[in-house]
mmCIF file of C-alpha atoms in Angstrom:
data_model
loop_
_atom_site.group_PDB
_atom_site.id
_atom_site.type_symbol
_atom_site.label_atom_id
_atom_site.label_comp_id
_atom_site.label_asym_id
_atom_site.label_seq_id
_atom_site.Cartn_x
_atom_site.Cartn_y
_atom_site.Cartn_z
ATOM 1 C CA MET F 293 0.000 0.000 0.000
ATOM 2 C CA LYS F 294 1.363 3.376 -1.019
ATOM 3 C CA ARG F 295 2.087 5.792 1.809
ATOM 4 C CA SER F 296 2.240 9.571 1.681
ATOM 5 C CA SER F 297 6.024 9.450 1.489
ATOM 6 C CA GLU F 298 6.585 12.615 -0.563
ATOM 7 C CA ARG F 299 3.191 14.336 -0.332
ATOM 8 C CA ILE F 300 -0.282 13.693 1.070
ATOM 9 C CA LEU F 301 -2.031 11.207 -1.197
ATOM 10 C CA THR F 302 -5.757 11.394 -1.888
ATOM 11 C CA THR F 303 -8.445 8.741 -2.163
ATOM 12 C CA HIS F 304 -12.124 8.219 -1.320
ATOM 13 C CA THR F 305 -14.467 5.657 0.217
ATOM 14 C CA GLY F 306 -15.656 3.827 -2.864
ATOM 15 C CA SER F 307 -19.027 4.674 -4.370
ATOM 16 C CA LEU F 308 -19.134 7.494 -6.920
ATOM 17 C CA PRO F 309 -21.961 9.072 -8.920
ATOM 18 C CA ARG F 310 -23.329 6.824 -11.655
ATOM 19 C CA PRO F 311 -24.688 8.025 -15.018
ATOM 20 C CA TRP F 312 -28.456 8.477 -14.823
ATOM 21 C CA ASP F 313 -29.139 5.910 -17.535
ATOM 22 C CA LEU F 314 -27.061 3.354 -15.640
ATOM 23 C CA VAL F 315 -29.024 4.042 -12.460
ATOM 24 C CA SER F 316 -32.226 3.102 -14.280
ATOM 25 C CA THR F 317 -30.620 -0.056 -15.611
ATOM 26 C CA LEU F 318 -29.344 -0.983 -12.148
ATOM 27 C CA GLU F 319 -32.883 -0.588 -10.818
ATOM 28 C CA ALA F 320 -34.101 -3.054 -13.450
ATOM 29 C CA PHE F 321 -31.250 -5.414 -12.580
ATOM 30 C CA ASP F 322 -32.129 -5.218 -8.894
ATOM 31 C CA ALA F 323 -35.794 -5.906 -9.649
ATOM 32 C CA GLY F 324 -34.987 -8.870 -11.873
ATOM 33 C CA THR F 325 -36.355 -7.187 -15.002
ATOM 34 C CA LEU F 326 -33.110 -6.493 -16.866
ATOM 35 C CA PRO F 327 -33.927 -6.795 -20.578
ATOM 36 C CA ASP F 328 -30.405 -7.242 -21.993
ATOM 37 C CA ARG F 329 -27.570 -8.522 -19.798
ATOM 38 C CA ALA F 330 -24.901 -8.054 -22.477
ATOM 39 C CA ALA F 331 -25.879 -4.404 -22.958
ATOM 40 C CA PHE F 332 -25.846 -3.897 -19.189
ATOM 41 C CA ASP F 333 -22.355 -5.358 -18.851
ATOM 42 C CA ALA F 334 -21.093 -3.156 -21.680
ATOM 43 C CA ARG F 335 -22.623 -0.038 -20.100
ATOM 44 C CA VAL F 336 -21.005 -0.832 -16.742
ATOM 45 C CA ARG F 337 -17.644 -1.343 -18.420
ATOM 46 C CA GLN F 338 -17.890 2.051 -20.112
ATOM 47 C CA ALA F 339 -18.999 3.725 -16.874
ATOM 48 C CA VAL F 340 -15.993 2.290 -15.041
ATOM 49 C CA ALA F 341 -13.643 3.595 -17.731
ATOM 50 C CA ASP F 342 -15.229 7.041 -17.512
ATOM 51 C CA VAL F 343 -15.176 7.217 -13.713
ATOM 52 C CA VAL F 344 -11.517 6.168 -13.500
ATOM 53 C CA ARG F 345 -10.520 8.920 -15.925
ATOM 54 C CA ARG F 346 -12.636 11.415 -14.029
ATOM 55 C CA GLN F 347 -10.998 10.505 -10.711
ATOM 56 C CA ALA F 348 -7.538 11.030 -12.188
ATOM 57 C CA ALA F 349 -8.586 14.361 -13.682
ATOM 58 C CA ALA F 350 -9.930 15.504 -10.296
ATOM 59 C CA GLY F 351 -6.602 14.758 -8.601
ATOM 60 C CA VAL F 352 -7.478 11.478 -6.858
ATOM 61 C CA ASP F 353 -4.369 9.328 -6.422
ATOM 62 C CA LEU F 354 -5.836 6.031 -5.188
ATOM 63 C CA VAL F 355 -8.800 5.236 -7.420
ATOM 64 C CA ASN F 356 -11.399 2.514 -7.859
ATOM 65 C CA ASP F 357 -14.269 1.512 -10.160
ATOM 66 C CA GLY F 358 -16.725 3.789 -8.361
ATOM 67 C CA GLU F 359 -18.909 0.730 -7.685
ATOM 68 C CA GLN F 360 -20.583 1.505 -11.003
ATOM 69 C CA GLY F 361 -21.971 -1.985 -11.448
ATOM 70 C CA LYS F 362 -23.291 -2.448 -7.910
ATOM 71 C CA VAL F 363 -26.810 -1.628 -6.768
ATOM 72 C CA GLY F 364 -25.461 -0.910 -3.271
ATOM 73 C CA TYR F 365 -22.178 -1.263 -1.439
ATOM 74 C CA SER F 366 -23.606 -3.940 0.883
ATOM 75 C CA THR F 367 -26.746 -5.309 -0.763
ATOM 76 C CA TYR F 368 -25.001 -6.155 -4.054
ATOM 77 C CA VAL F 369 -24.125 -9.554 -2.592
ATOM 78 C CA ARG F 370 -27.681 -10.817 -2.886
ATOM 79 C CA HIS F 371 -27.222 -10.951 -6.662
ATOM 80 C CA ARG F 372 -24.041 -12.981 -6.297
ATOM 81 C CA LEU F 373 -25.110 -15.339 -3.512
ATOM 82 C CA THR F 374 -28.005 -17.674 -2.876
ATOM 83 C CA GLY F 375 -30.168 -17.525 0.228
ATOM 84 C CA PHE F 376 -31.385 -13.930 0.103
ATOM 85 C CA GLU F 377 -34.930 -14.358 -1.122
ATOM 86 C CA GLY F 378 -36.856 -12.970 1.854
ATOM 87 C CA SER F 379 -37.809 -9.432 2.735
ATOM 88 C CA SER F 380 -37.308 -7.556 5.973
ATOM 89 C CA ALA F 381 -38.735 -4.463 7.585
ATOM 90 C CA VAL F 382 -36.653 -1.326 7.267
ATOM 91 C CA ALA F 383 -35.210 -0.473 10.666
ATOM 92 C CA GLN F 384 -36.035 2.956 12.054
ATOM 93 C CA ARG F 385 -33.088 5.263 12.551
ATOM 94 C CA ALA F 386 -32.930 5.744 16.296
ATOM 95 C CA ASP F 387 -31.597 9.289 16.044
ATOM 96 C CA TRP F 388 -34.483 10.491 13.859
ATOM 97 C CA ALA F 389 -36.978 8.667 16.077
ATOM 98 C CA ASP F 390 -36.035 11.067 18.888
ATOM 99 C CA PHE F 391 -37.521 13.901 16.828
ATOM 100 C CA PRO F 392 -40.999 12.655 15.801
ATOM 101 C CA GLU F 393 -42.259 15.996 14.498
ATOM 102 C CA ALA F 394 -39.240 16.377 12.246
ATOM 103 C CA LEU F 395 -39.553 12.768 11.126
ATOM 104 C CA ALA F 396 -43.222 13.233 10.240
ATOM 105 C CA ARG F 397 -42.378 16.234 8.060
ATOM 106 C CA ASN F 398 -39.391 14.503 6.467
ATOM 107 C CA PRO F 399 -40.022 10.760 6.136
ATOM 108 C CA ARG F 400 -36.796 8.861 5.802
ATOM 109 C CA SER F 401 -36.491 6.958 2.525
ATOM 110 C CA SER F 402 -34.612 3.679 2.694
ATOM 111 C CA VAL F 403 -33.412 0.949 0.391
ATOM 112 C CA ALA F 404 -35.310 -2.348 0.473
ATOM 113 C CA ARG F 405 -33.468 -4.963 2.487
ATOM 114 C CA PRO F 406 -33.803 -8.646 1.632
ATOM 115 C CA SER F 407 -33.273 -11.196 4.378
ATOM 116 C CA CYS F 408 -31.379 -14.461 4.520
ATOM 117 C CA THR F 409 -33.969 -17.224 4.283
ATOM 118 C CA GLY F 410 -31.846 -20.080 2.955
ATOM 119 C CA ALA F 411 -28.405 -21.585 2.664
ATOM 120 C CA ILE F 412 -25.759 -19.156 1.403
ATOM 121 C CA ASP F 413 -23.590 -20.206 -1.521
ATOM 122 C CA TRP F 414 -22.272 -18.743 -4.729
ATOM 123 C CA ARG F 415 -24.773 -17.955 -7.463
ATOM 124 C CA ASP F 416 -22.429 -15.867 -9.635
ATOM 125 C CA ARG F 417 -18.766 -16.560 -8.945
ATOM 126 C CA GLU F 418 -17.796 -14.680 -12.106
ATOM 127 C CA ALA F 419 -19.110 -11.326 -10.883
ATOM 128 C CA VAL F 420 -15.949 -10.284 -9.094
ATOM 129 C CA GLY F 421 -13.952 -11.346 -12.145
ATOM 130 C CA ARG F 422 -15.988 -8.954 -14.282
ATOM 131 C CA ASP F 423 -15.323 -6.196 -11.747
ATOM 132 C CA VAL F 424 -11.593 -6.918 -11.906
ATOM 133 C CA ASP F 425 -11.523 -6.969 -15.708
ATOM 134 C CA ASN F 426 -13.450 -3.697 -15.943
ATOM 135 C CA LEU F 427 -11.132 -1.874 -13.579
ATOM 136 C CA ARG F 428 -7.992 -3.307 -15.143
ATOM 137 C CA ALA F 429 -9.119 -2.180 -18.586
ATOM 138 C CA ALA F 430 -10.102 1.265 -17.289
ATOM 139 C CA LEU F 431 -6.670 1.858 -15.751
ATOM 140 C CA LYS F 432 -4.764 1.444 -19.025
ATOM 141 C CA GLY F 433 -3.084 4.712 -19.882
ATOM 142 C CA VAL F 434 -4.528 6.560 -16.893
ATOM 143 C CA PRO F 435 -1.909 8.064 -14.530
ATOM 144 C CA VAL F 436 -2.850 7.041 -10.977
ATOM 145 C CA THR F 437 -0.808 5.990 -7.968
ATOM 146 C CA GLU F 438 -2.711 2.855 -7.004
ATOM 147 C CA ALA F 439 -6.111 1.188 -7.385
ATOM 148 C CA PHE F 440 -8.436 -0.446 -4.886
ATOM 149 C CA MET F 441 -11.655 -2.436 -4.975
ATOM 150 C CA THR F 442 -14.363 -2.508 -2.332
ATOM 151 C CA ALA F 443 -16.206 -5.477 -0.847
ATOM 152 C CA ALA F 444 -18.822 -5.814 1.864
ATOM 153 C CA SER F 445 -17.646 -7.186 5.202
ATOM 154 C CA PRO F 446 -19.446 -10.119 6.834
ATOM 155 C CA GLY F 447 -20.638 -7.755 9.572
ATOM 156 C CA VAL F 448 -22.205 -5.198 7.240
ATOM 157 C CA ILE F 449 -23.926 -7.923 5.231
ATOM 158 C CA ALA F 450 -25.394 -9.266 8.467
ATOM 159 C CA HIS F 451 -26.533 -5.730 9.293
ATOM 160 C CA PHE F 452 -28.335 -5.018 6.026
ATOM 161 C CA LEU F 453 -29.538 -8.542 5.222
ATOM 162 C CA PRO F 454 -30.962 -9.953 8.468
ATOM 163 C CA ASN F 455 -30.701 -13.660 9.200
ATOM 164 C CA THR F 456 -33.800 -15.835 9.516
ATOM 165 C CA HIS F 457 -32.185 -19.102 8.376
ATOM 166 C CA TYR F 458 -29.062 -19.854 10.404
ATOM 167 C CA PRO F 459 -29.458 -20.952 14.036
ATOM 168 C CA SER F 460 -27.465 -18.027 15.454
ATOM 169 C CA ARG F 461 -25.785 -14.787 14.497
ATOM 170 C CA ALA F 462 -22.422 -16.494 14.988
ATOM 171 C CA ALA F 463 -23.362 -19.257 12.538
ATOM 172 C CA TYR F 464 -24.566 -16.669 10.033
ATOM 173 C CA LEU F 465 -21.311 -14.705 10.280
ATOM 174 C CA ALA F 466 -19.264 -17.897 9.950
ATOM 175 C CA ARG F 467 -20.988 -18.808 6.706
ATOM 176 C CA LEU F 468 -20.565 -15.283 5.334
ATOM 177 C CA VAL F 469 -16.859 -15.482 6.181
ATOM 178 C CA ASP F 470 -16.427 -18.734 4.250
ATOM 179 C CA VAL F 471 -18.191 -17.397 1.170
ATOM 180 C CA MET F 472 -16.956 -13.795 1.060
ATOM 181 C CA LYS F 473 -13.364 -14.915 1.561
ATOM 182 C CA GLU F 474 -13.421 -16.013 -2.066
ATOM 183 C CA GLU F 475 -14.259 -12.491 -3.235
ATOM 184 C CA TYR F 476 -11.630 -10.923 -0.978
ATOM 185 C CA ASP F 477 -8.951 -13.323 -2.174
ATOM 186 C CA ALA F 478 -9.884 -12.767 -5.820
ATOM 187 C CA ILE F 479 -9.432 -9.002 -5.492
ATOM 188 C CA HIS F 480 -6.065 -9.504 -3.824
ATOM 189 C CA ARG F 481 -4.887 -11.997 -6.462
ATOM 190 C CA ALA F 482 -5.807 -9.460 -9.135
ATOM 191 C CA GLY F 483 -3.221 -7.100 -7.664
ATOM 192 C CA PHE F 484 -5.596 -4.470 -6.333
ATOM 193 C CA LEU F 485 -5.841 -3.150 -2.797
ATOM 194 C CA LEU F 486 -8.875 -4.595 -1.039
ATOM 195 C CA GLN F 487 -11.141 -2.266 0.921
ATOM 196 C CA VAL F 488 -13.585 -4.007 3.242
ATOM 197 C CA ASP F 489 -16.567 -1.853 4.164
ATOM 198 C CA CYS F 490 -17.398 -2.100 7.875
ATOM 199 C CA PRO F 491 -20.010 0.507 8.857
ATOM 200 C CA ASP F 492 -21.405 -2.157 11.185
ATOM 201 C CA LEU F 493 -18.608 -1.306 13.625
ATOM 202 C CA ALA F 494 -20.078 2.158 14.230
ATOM 203 C CA MET F 495 -23.409 2.625 12.429
ATOM 204 C CA GLY F 496 -24.669 -0.668 13.827
ATOM 205 C CA ARG F 497 -24.773 0.842 17.308
ATOM 206 C CA HIS F 498 -27.714 3.200 16.742
ATOM 207 C CA LEU F 499 -29.341 1.505 13.738
ATOM 208 C CA ALA F 500 -29.309 -2.159 14.750
ATOM 209 C CA PHE F 501 -28.709 -2.209 18.504
ATOM 210 C CA PRO F 502 -30.147 1.039 19.920
ATOM 211 C CA ASP F 503 -31.231 -0.645 23.159
ATOM 212 C CA LEU F 504 -27.803 -1.988 24.079
ATOM 213 C CA SER F 505 -25.204 -0.184 26.137
ATOM 214 C CA ASN F 506 -22.075 0.950 24.344
ATOM 215 C CA ALA F 507 -20.095 -1.703 26.211
ATOM 216 C CA ASP F 508 -22.408 -4.457 25.021
ATOM 217 C CA PHE F 509 -22.296 -3.160 21.460
ATOM 218 C CA VAL F 510 -18.505 -3.170 21.539
ATOM 219 C CA LYS F 511 -18.669 -6.913 22.227
ATOM 220 C CA ILE F 512 -20.700 -7.350 19.051
ATOM 221 C CA ALA F 513 -18.193 -5.230 17.137
ATOM 222 C CA GLU F 514 -15.384 -7.390 18.481
ATOM 223 C CA ALA F 515 -17.119 -10.509 17.180
ATOM 224 C CA ASN F 516 -17.509 -8.834 13.782
ATOM 225 C CA VAL F 517 -13.806 -7.989 13.690
ATOM 226 C CA GLU F 518 -12.872 -11.521 14.698
ATOM 227 C CA ALA F 519 -14.975 -12.854 11.816
ATOM 228 C CA LEU F 520 -13.482 -10.310 9.420
ATOM 229 C CA ASN F 521 -9.916 -11.187 10.397
ATOM 230 C CA HIS F 522 -10.604 -14.853 9.740
ATOM 231 C CA ALA F 523 -11.908 -14.021 6.271
ATOM 232 C CA LEU F 524 -8.799 -11.912 5.564
ATOM 233 C CA ARG F 525 -6.282 -14.367 6.997
ATOM 234 C CA ASP F 526 -4.533 -15.065 3.688
ATOM 235 C CA ILE F 527 -4.103 -11.445 2.589
ATOM 236 C CA PRO F 528 -1.168 -9.334 3.877
ATOM 237 C CA PRO F 529 -2.402 -6.434 6.038
ATOM 238 C CA ASP F 530 -0.569 -3.914 3.870
ATOM 239 C CA ARG F 531 -2.815 -4.870 0.950
ATOM 240 C CA ILE F 532 -6.046 -4.130 2.827
ATOM 241 C CA ARG F 533 -7.874 -1.026 4.001
ATOM 242 C CA MET F 534 -11.046 -0.847 6.061
ATOM 243 C CA HIS F 535 -13.826 1.745 6.121
ATOM 244 C CA LEU F 536 -16.070 2.434 9.104
ATOM 245 C CA CYS F 537 -18.726 5.091 9.458
ATOM 246 C CA TRP F 538 -21.843 6.069 11.380
ATOM 247 C CA GLY F 539 -24.235 6.045 8.429
ATOM 248 C CA ASN F 540 -23.985 8.086 5.253
ATOM 249 C CA TYR F 541 -27.062 10.222 5.746
ATOM 250 C CA GLU F 542 -27.876 13.721 6.885
ATOM 251 C CA GLY F 543 -29.515 13.482 10.279
ATOM 252 C CA PRO F 544 -29.098 14.242 13.985
ATOM 253 C CA HIS F 545 -26.453 11.554 14.613
ATOM 254 C CA HIS F 546 -26.552 12.409 18.310
ATOM 255 C CA ARG F 547 -26.743 8.690 19.090
ATOM 256 C CA ASP F 548 -23.498 7.867 17.278
ATOM 257 C CA ILE F 549 -21.107 5.876 19.426
ATOM 258 C CA PRO F 550 -17.934 7.967 20.001
ATOM 259 C CA LEU F 551 -14.841 7.022 18.025
ATOM 260 C CA ARG F 552 -12.818 6.677 21.229
ATOM 261 C CA GLU F 553 -15.101 3.816 22.326
ATOM 262 C CA ILE F 554 -14.640 1.761 19.164
ATOM 263 C CA ILE F 555 -11.167 2.738 17.959
ATOM 264 C CA GLY F 556 -9.578 -0.053 19.980
ATOM 265 C CA VAL F 557 -11.748 -2.654 18.262
ATOM 266 C CA ALA F 558 -11.160 -1.132 14.833
ATOM 267 C CA LEU F 559 -7.389 -1.228 15.299
ATOM 268 C CA LYS F 560 -7.568 -4.958 16.059
ATOM 269 C CA ALA F 561 -8.746 -5.554 12.508
ATOM 270 C CA ARG F 562 -6.217 -6.968 10.067
ATOM 271 C CA PRO F 563 -6.266 -4.139 7.464
ATOM 272 C CA GLN F 564 -3.347 -1.734 7.616
ATOM 273 C CA ALA F 565 -5.343 1.368 6.696
ATOM 274 C CA LEU F 566 -8.385 2.682 8.535
ATOM 275 C CA SER F 567 -10.833 5.002 6.754
ATOM 276 C CA PHE F 568 -13.305 6.931 8.922
ATOM 277 C CA GLU F 569 -15.443 10.074 9.091
ATOM 278 C CA GLY F 570 -13.546 13.219 9.990
ATOM 279 C CA ALA F 571 -15.274 16.084 8.189
ATOM 280 C CA ASN F 572 -18.916 16.244 9.276
ATOM 281 C CA PRO F 573 -19.981 18.313 12.304
ATOM 282 C CA ARG F 574 -20.626 15.252 14.494
ATOM 283 C CA HIS F 575 -17.173 13.702 14.101
ATOM 284 C CA GLU F 576 -14.659 16.329 12.979
ATOM 285 C CA HIS F 577 -13.574 16.958 16.565
ATOM 286 C CA GLU F 578 -12.527 13.346 17.020
ATOM 287 C CA TRP F 579 -9.080 13.892 15.533
ATOM 288 C CA VAL F 580 -8.054 14.437 19.155
ATOM 289 C CA VAL F 581 -8.637 10.720 19.777
ATOM 290 C CA PHE F 582 -5.298 10.094 18.078
ATOM 291 C CA ARG F 583 -3.653 12.208 20.765
ATOM 292 C CA GLU F 584 -5.183 9.926 23.377
ATOM 293 C CA ILE F 585 -4.287 6.574 21.827
ATOM 294 C CA ARG F 586 -1.087 5.395 20.220
ATOM 295 C CA LEU F 587 -1.607 4.457 16.604
ATOM 296 C CA PRO F 588 0.250 1.173 16.041
ATOM 297 C CA ASP F 589 3.368 1.599 13.942
ATOM 298 C CA ASP F 590 2.023 -0.534 11.115
ATOM 299 C CA LYS F 591 -1.240 1.389 10.704
ATOM 300 C CA ILE F 592 -2.240 4.161 8.275
ATOM 301 C CA ILE F 593 -5.275 6.419 8.659
ATOM 302 C CA ILE F 594 -7.573 7.775 5.938
ATOM 303 C CA PRO F 595 -9.622 10.479 7.680
ATOM 304 C CA GLY F 596 -12.550 11.973 5.828
ATOM 305 C CA VAL F 597 -11.789 15.562 4.833
ATOM 306 C CA LEU F 598 -14.899 15.870 2.641
ATOM 307 C CA ASP F 599 -18.441 15.571 4.020
ATOM 308 C CA SER F 600 -20.370 13.206 1.744
ATOM 309 C CA THR F 601 -23.810 14.467 2.831
ATOM 310 C CA THR F 602 -23.646 18.174 1.977
ATOM 311 C CA ASN F 603 -23.393 20.233 -1.207
ATOM 312 C CA PHE F 604 -21.041 22.660 0.500
ATOM 313 C CA ILE F 605 -17.687 22.485 -1.302
ATOM 314 C CA GLU F 606 -14.995 22.417 1.353
ATOM 315 C CA HIS F 607 -12.437 25.207 1.064
ATOM 316 C CA PRO F 608 -8.997 23.782 0.193
ATOM 317 C CA GLU F 609 -7.506 25.629 3.175
ATOM 318 C CA LEU F 610 -9.934 23.817 5.492
ATOM 319 C CA VAL F 611 -9.027 20.487 3.892
ATOM 320 C CA ALA F 612 -5.368 21.307 4.485
ATOM 321 C CA GLN F 613 -5.998 22.211 8.123
ATOM 322 C CA ARG F 614 -7.753 18.912 8.707
ATOM 323 C CA LEU F 615 -4.897 16.952 7.146
ATOM 324 C CA VAL F 616 -2.170 18.822 9.004
ATOM 325 C CA ARG F 617 -3.891 18.199 12.352
ATOM 326 C CA TYR F 618 -3.775 14.456 11.813
ATOM 327 C CA ALA F 619 -0.274 14.492 10.334
ATOM 328 C CA GLU F 620 1.156 16.402 13.288
ATOM 329 C CA VAL F 621 -0.188 13.705 15.618
ATOM 330 C CA VAL F 622 0.476 10.429 13.776
ATOM 331 C CA GLY F 623 3.088 11.441 11.214
ATOM 332 C CA ARG F 624 2.696 12.790 7.698
ATOM 333 C CA GLU F 625 3.521 9.497 5.961
ATOM 334 C CA ARG F 626 0.649 7.766 7.745
ATOM 335 C CA VAL F 627 -2.150 10.085 6.584
ATOM 336 C CA ILE F 628 -4.059 9.782 3.310
ATOM 337 C CA ALA F 629 -6.850 12.237 2.479
ATOM 338 C CA GLY F 630 -10.258 10.598 2.142
ATOM 339 C CA THR F 631 -14.000 11.174 2.241
ATOM 340 C CA ASP F 632 -16.422 10.575 5.082
ATOM 341 C CA CYS F 633 -18.291 8.002 3.004
ATOM 342 C CA GLY F 634 -19.339 7.322 -0.580
ATOM 343 C CA PHE F 635 -21.210 9.735 -2.821
ATOM 344 C CA ALA F 636 -23.602 7.091 -4.163
ATOM 345 C CA THR F 637 -23.791 4.256 -1.659
ATOM 346 C CA PHE F 638 -27.037 2.963 -3.152
ATOM 347 C CA ALA F 639 -27.865 3.482 -6.815
ATOM 348 C CA ARG F 640 -31.577 3.955 -6.159
ATOM 349 C CA SER F 641 -31.171 6.600 -3.485
ATOM 350 C CA ALA F 642 -31.535 10.236 -4.439
ATOM 351 C CA ALA F 643 -28.081 11.787 -4.398
ATOM 352 C CA GLN F 644 -27.445 13.817 -1.258
ATOM 353 C CA VAL F 645 -24.618 15.549 -3.098
ATOM 354 C CA GLU F 646 -25.190 16.564 -6.704
ATOM 355 C CA PRO F 647 -22.789 14.618 -8.958
ATOM 356 C CA GLU F 648 -21.125 17.668 -10.503
ATOM 357 C CA ILE F 649 -20.627 19.104 -7.011
ATOM 358 C CA ALA F 650 -19.118 15.828 -5.796
ATOM 359 C CA TRP F 651 -16.425 16.147 -8.463
ATOM 360 C CA ALA F 652 -15.800 19.752 -7.468
ATOM 361 C CA LYS F 653 -15.333 18.571 -3.893
ATOM 362 C CA PHE F 654 -12.672 16.116 -5.074
ATOM 363 C CA LYS F 655 -10.788 18.936 -6.771
ATOM 364 C CA ALA F 656 -10.927 20.889 -3.504
ATOM 365 C CA MET F 657 -9.516 17.856 -1.687
ATOM 366 C CA ALA F 658 -6.640 17.582 -4.144
ATOM 367 C CA GLU F 659 -5.834 21.274 -3.758
ATOM 368 C CA GLY F 660 -6.059 21.001 0.019
ATOM 369 C CA ALA F 661 -3.669 18.035 -0.036
ATOM 370 C CA ARG F 662 -1.198 20.118 -2.057
ATOM 371 C CA ILE F 663 -1.436 22.944 0.485
ATOM 372 C CA ALA F 664 -0.957 20.537 3.383
ATOM 373 C CA SER F 665 1.982 18.871 1.636
ATOM 374 C CA ALA F 666 3.703 22.207 1.145
ATOM 375 C CA GLN F 667 3.427 22.806 4.886
ATOM 376 C CA LEU F 668 4.428 19.318 5.975
ATOM 377 C CA TRP F 669 7.380 18.862 3.585
ATOM 378 C CA ARG F 670 8.777 22.395 3.634
#
């Protein structure tokens, strides 16, 4: 994994705006009404090529496929695996529930969540191979520093796709580990960095387990990390990064578990790099946590310096200030500029950030990284 050895490198969380025509096609794919699979695959391939070039043009160093062919960063697995034929109720967001008048005026829209109602196995083993081929083709002739691919963690799959088949949560996680390991290993063998998405380690607290104490939730997070580490056992830590967040939506977030209460669990995970929210008004202050704990020598952090839920374009000077704060605490070579979360986590969701503004935000991040680099390497 590339470090910021000469300047602050830039990256993002994974999902990027999709072309509007592709969004419609993804909706048909998700509903099982896709008229032409070959045309769909060709459109995804072109979208990946376009989004890679656009990332490079915006100054992003560590790029990916923008998850162009996925209906959602976590729910995409139901099209690749068997067993997800049921439906489940959409969980209420505990933070919004504390404000019933506001909730009544602004109903929260959510993505449909299937449930696990049968044995999990591979339905489409070739899907990750298509992802790999698309990204590899898109990178030809495009000047970037490194490329990564995202994959859902066992814990986040268990969060979004509830279990009604396996006898226990532990058994469900164990089966997800055995199956998803194949996707993780395939991405690694292809030569790309693997990013495992783990919002369950933070978001799960107020969305899935609002009635537990923080201490009890941390035990669940520890079990999720143990399962994740087992799935990643054959991949070197320096080829893996992990993303955690508190939910990529604009809302109160006053029930978010503090970073200081879960950072210890997160740092037990095998991935070398940790991506987390650091730009929104609920979590920006938590950079001080890295003054309170010692970041292990082998770890890298990717703090969010762009808020993925607002159309405000961050000033490059503010981006630089955020990066310098972290660098002065953990060391400049161990900080990579990132985003709080993705800009299109679910294809069907209305974009919180307008696509053209999202790209402008990336340009601001690149400029902020240049400003910070000039300060840190002067």
